[in-house]
Short mmCIF file of C-alpha atoms in Angstrom, two decimals:
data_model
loop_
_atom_site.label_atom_id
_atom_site.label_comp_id
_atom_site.label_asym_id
_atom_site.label_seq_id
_atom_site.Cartn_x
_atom_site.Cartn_y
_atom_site.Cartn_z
CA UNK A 16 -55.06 61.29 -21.62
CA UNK A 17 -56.49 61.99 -17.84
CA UNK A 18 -53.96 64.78 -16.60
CA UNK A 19 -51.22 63.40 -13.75
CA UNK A 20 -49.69 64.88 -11.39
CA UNK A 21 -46.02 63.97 -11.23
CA UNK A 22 -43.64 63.73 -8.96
CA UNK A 23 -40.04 63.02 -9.86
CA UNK A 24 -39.13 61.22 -13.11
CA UNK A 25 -39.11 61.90 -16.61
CA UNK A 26 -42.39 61.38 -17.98
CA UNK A 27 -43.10 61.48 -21.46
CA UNK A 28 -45.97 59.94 -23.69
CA UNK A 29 -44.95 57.73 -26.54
CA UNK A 30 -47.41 56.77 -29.08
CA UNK A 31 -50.07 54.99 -26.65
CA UNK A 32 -48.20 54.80 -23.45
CA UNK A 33 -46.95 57.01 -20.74
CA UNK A 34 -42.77 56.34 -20.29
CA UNK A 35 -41.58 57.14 -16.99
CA UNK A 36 -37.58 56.94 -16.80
CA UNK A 37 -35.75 57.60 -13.50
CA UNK A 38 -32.92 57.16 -11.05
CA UNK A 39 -34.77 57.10 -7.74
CA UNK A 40 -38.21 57.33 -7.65
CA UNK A 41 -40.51 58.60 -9.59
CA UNK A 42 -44.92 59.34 -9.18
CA UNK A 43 -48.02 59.55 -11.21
CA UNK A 44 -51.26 60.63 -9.59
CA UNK A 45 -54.24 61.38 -10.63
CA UNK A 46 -58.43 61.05 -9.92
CA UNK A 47 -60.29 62.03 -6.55
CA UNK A 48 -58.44 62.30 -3.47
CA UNK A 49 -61.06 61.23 -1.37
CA UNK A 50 -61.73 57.27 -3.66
CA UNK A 51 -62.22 54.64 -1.03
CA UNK A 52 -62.80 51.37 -2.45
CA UNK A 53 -61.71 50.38 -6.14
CA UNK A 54 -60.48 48.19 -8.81
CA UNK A 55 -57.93 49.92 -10.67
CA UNK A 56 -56.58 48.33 -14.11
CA UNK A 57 -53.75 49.24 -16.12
CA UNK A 58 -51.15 47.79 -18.20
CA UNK A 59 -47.48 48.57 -18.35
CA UNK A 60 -44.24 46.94 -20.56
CA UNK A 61 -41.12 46.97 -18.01
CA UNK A 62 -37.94 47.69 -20.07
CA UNK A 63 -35.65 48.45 -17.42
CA UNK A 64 -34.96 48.15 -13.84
CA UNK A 65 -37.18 46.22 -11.40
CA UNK A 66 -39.15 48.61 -10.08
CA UNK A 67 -42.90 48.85 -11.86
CA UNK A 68 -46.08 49.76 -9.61
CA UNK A 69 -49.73 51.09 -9.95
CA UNK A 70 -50.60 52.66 -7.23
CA UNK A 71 -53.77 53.52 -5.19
CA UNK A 72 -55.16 55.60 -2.04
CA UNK A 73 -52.72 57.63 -2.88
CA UNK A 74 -52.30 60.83 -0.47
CA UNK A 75 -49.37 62.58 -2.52
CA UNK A 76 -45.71 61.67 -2.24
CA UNK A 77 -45.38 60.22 1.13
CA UNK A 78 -48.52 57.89 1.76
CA UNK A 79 -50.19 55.29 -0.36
CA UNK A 80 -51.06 51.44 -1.41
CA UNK A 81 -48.72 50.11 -4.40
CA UNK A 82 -48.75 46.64 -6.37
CA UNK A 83 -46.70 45.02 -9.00
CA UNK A 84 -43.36 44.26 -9.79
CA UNK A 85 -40.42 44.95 -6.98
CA UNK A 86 -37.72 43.05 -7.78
CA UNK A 87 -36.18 39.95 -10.21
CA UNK A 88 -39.11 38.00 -10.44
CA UNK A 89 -40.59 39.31 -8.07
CA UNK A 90 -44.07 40.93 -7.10
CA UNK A 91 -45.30 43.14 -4.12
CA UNK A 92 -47.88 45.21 -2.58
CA UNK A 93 -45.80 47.98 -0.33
CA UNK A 94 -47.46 50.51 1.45
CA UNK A 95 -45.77 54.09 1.99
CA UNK A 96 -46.81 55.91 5.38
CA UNK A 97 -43.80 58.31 5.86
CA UNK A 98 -41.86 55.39 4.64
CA UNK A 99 -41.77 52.46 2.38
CA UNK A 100 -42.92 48.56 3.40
CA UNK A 101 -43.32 45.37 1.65
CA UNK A 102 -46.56 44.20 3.54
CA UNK A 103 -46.20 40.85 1.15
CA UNK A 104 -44.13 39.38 -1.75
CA UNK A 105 -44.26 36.39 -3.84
CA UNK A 106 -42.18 34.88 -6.52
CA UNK A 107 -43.17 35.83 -9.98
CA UNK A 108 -41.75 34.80 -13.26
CA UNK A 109 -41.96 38.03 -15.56
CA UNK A 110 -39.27 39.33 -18.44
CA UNK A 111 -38.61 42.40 -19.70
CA UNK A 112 -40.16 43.65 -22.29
CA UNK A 113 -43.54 41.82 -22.40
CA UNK A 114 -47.06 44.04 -21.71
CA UNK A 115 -48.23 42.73 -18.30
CA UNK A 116 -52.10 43.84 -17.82
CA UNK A 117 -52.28 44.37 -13.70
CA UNK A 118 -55.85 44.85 -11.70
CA UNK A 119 -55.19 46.43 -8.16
CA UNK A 120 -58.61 46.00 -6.14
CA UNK A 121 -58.99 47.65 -2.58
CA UNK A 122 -62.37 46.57 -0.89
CA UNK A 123 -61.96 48.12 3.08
CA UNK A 124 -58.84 46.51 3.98
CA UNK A 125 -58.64 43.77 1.61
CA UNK A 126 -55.46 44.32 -1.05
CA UNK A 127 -55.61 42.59 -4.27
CA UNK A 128 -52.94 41.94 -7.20
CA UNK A 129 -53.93 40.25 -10.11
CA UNK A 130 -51.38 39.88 -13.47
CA UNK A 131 -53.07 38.62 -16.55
CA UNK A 132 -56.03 37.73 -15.03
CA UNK A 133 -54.60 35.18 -11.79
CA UNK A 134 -54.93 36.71 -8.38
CA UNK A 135 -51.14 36.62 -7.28
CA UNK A 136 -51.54 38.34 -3.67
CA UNK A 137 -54.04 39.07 -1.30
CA UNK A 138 -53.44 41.12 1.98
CA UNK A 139 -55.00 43.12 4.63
CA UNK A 140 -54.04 46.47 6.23
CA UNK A 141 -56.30 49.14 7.18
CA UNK A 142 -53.77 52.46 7.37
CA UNK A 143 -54.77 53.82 4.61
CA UNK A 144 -58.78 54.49 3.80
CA UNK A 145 -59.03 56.84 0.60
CA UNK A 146 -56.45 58.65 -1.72
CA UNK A 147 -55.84 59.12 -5.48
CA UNK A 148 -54.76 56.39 -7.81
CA UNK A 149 -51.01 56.29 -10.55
CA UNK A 150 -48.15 55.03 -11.32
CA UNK A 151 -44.63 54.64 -9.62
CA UNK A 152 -41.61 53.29 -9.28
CA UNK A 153 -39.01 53.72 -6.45
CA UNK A 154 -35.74 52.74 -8.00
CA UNK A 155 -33.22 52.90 -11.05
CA UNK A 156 -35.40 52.02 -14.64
CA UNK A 157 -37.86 52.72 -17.31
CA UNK A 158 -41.30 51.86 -18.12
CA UNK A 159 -43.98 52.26 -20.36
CA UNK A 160 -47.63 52.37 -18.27
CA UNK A 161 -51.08 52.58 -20.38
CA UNK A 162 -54.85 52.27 -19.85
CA UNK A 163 -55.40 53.31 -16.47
CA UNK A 164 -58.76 52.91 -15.49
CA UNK A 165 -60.80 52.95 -12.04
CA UNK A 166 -64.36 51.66 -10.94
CA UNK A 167 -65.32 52.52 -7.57
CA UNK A 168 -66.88 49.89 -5.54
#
């Protein structure tokens, strides 16, 4: 396992995943500060709460890009920059439970969610050029996130 840095939560591994359980907020970060452009992959099983999020161009706990699941069927890409936006959300049917396999791509300022394989939200924003890549989640839950991986563009 690729050491984290983390930031809130209680992180744990258990058998092949890494469980993050919090009340807040909680952060995972890890790779080269300075990544640019990437595709980052990972899966994760939500089990509680509705807060579930890989994250990228990550620049510790107050900036970064994150994408996945933000609310009852719901999915997002927020960006933090001293404080937390929704630049888009869409409906999405998901269930607790279930392993959802996510690929994040940022290509310059091109933002890219894709669950299971269907693109589910594009969006552009160029704040944020290069940072690390994690996990997160930014309210009340649990979750179980495995097989992080990153290919720079």
């Amino acid at each position: 396992i690729t050491p984290f840095s983390h930031n809130h939560g209680a992180w744990d591994i258990v058998g092949e995943y890494m469980e993050c359980m919090t009340v807040d907020h909680a952060e995972a970060m890890t790779g080269n500060y300075f990544t640019k452009d990437l595709i980052l992959k990972g899966s994760l099983i939500q089990e509680t709460g509705y807060s579930h999020l890989l994250g990228a161009r990550i620049q510790g706990a107050m900036r970064g890009y994150y994408g996945g699941f933000t609310g009852e069927n719901e999915v997002s890409i927020l960006m933090n920059h001293y404080g937390m936006k929704k630049l888009v959300t869409v409906e999405y049917p998901w269930v607790f439970g279930k392993e959802y396999f996510f690929e994040f791509s940022l290509d310059r300022d091109q933002l890219q969610l894709s669950i299971n394989g269907e693109n589910v939200i594009t969006v552009q924003d160029s704040t944020l050029k290069y940072g690390m890549v994690g996990y997160a989640k930014y309210a009340l839950g649990r979750t179980k996130f495995n097989d992080l991986s990153v290919k720079e563009l």
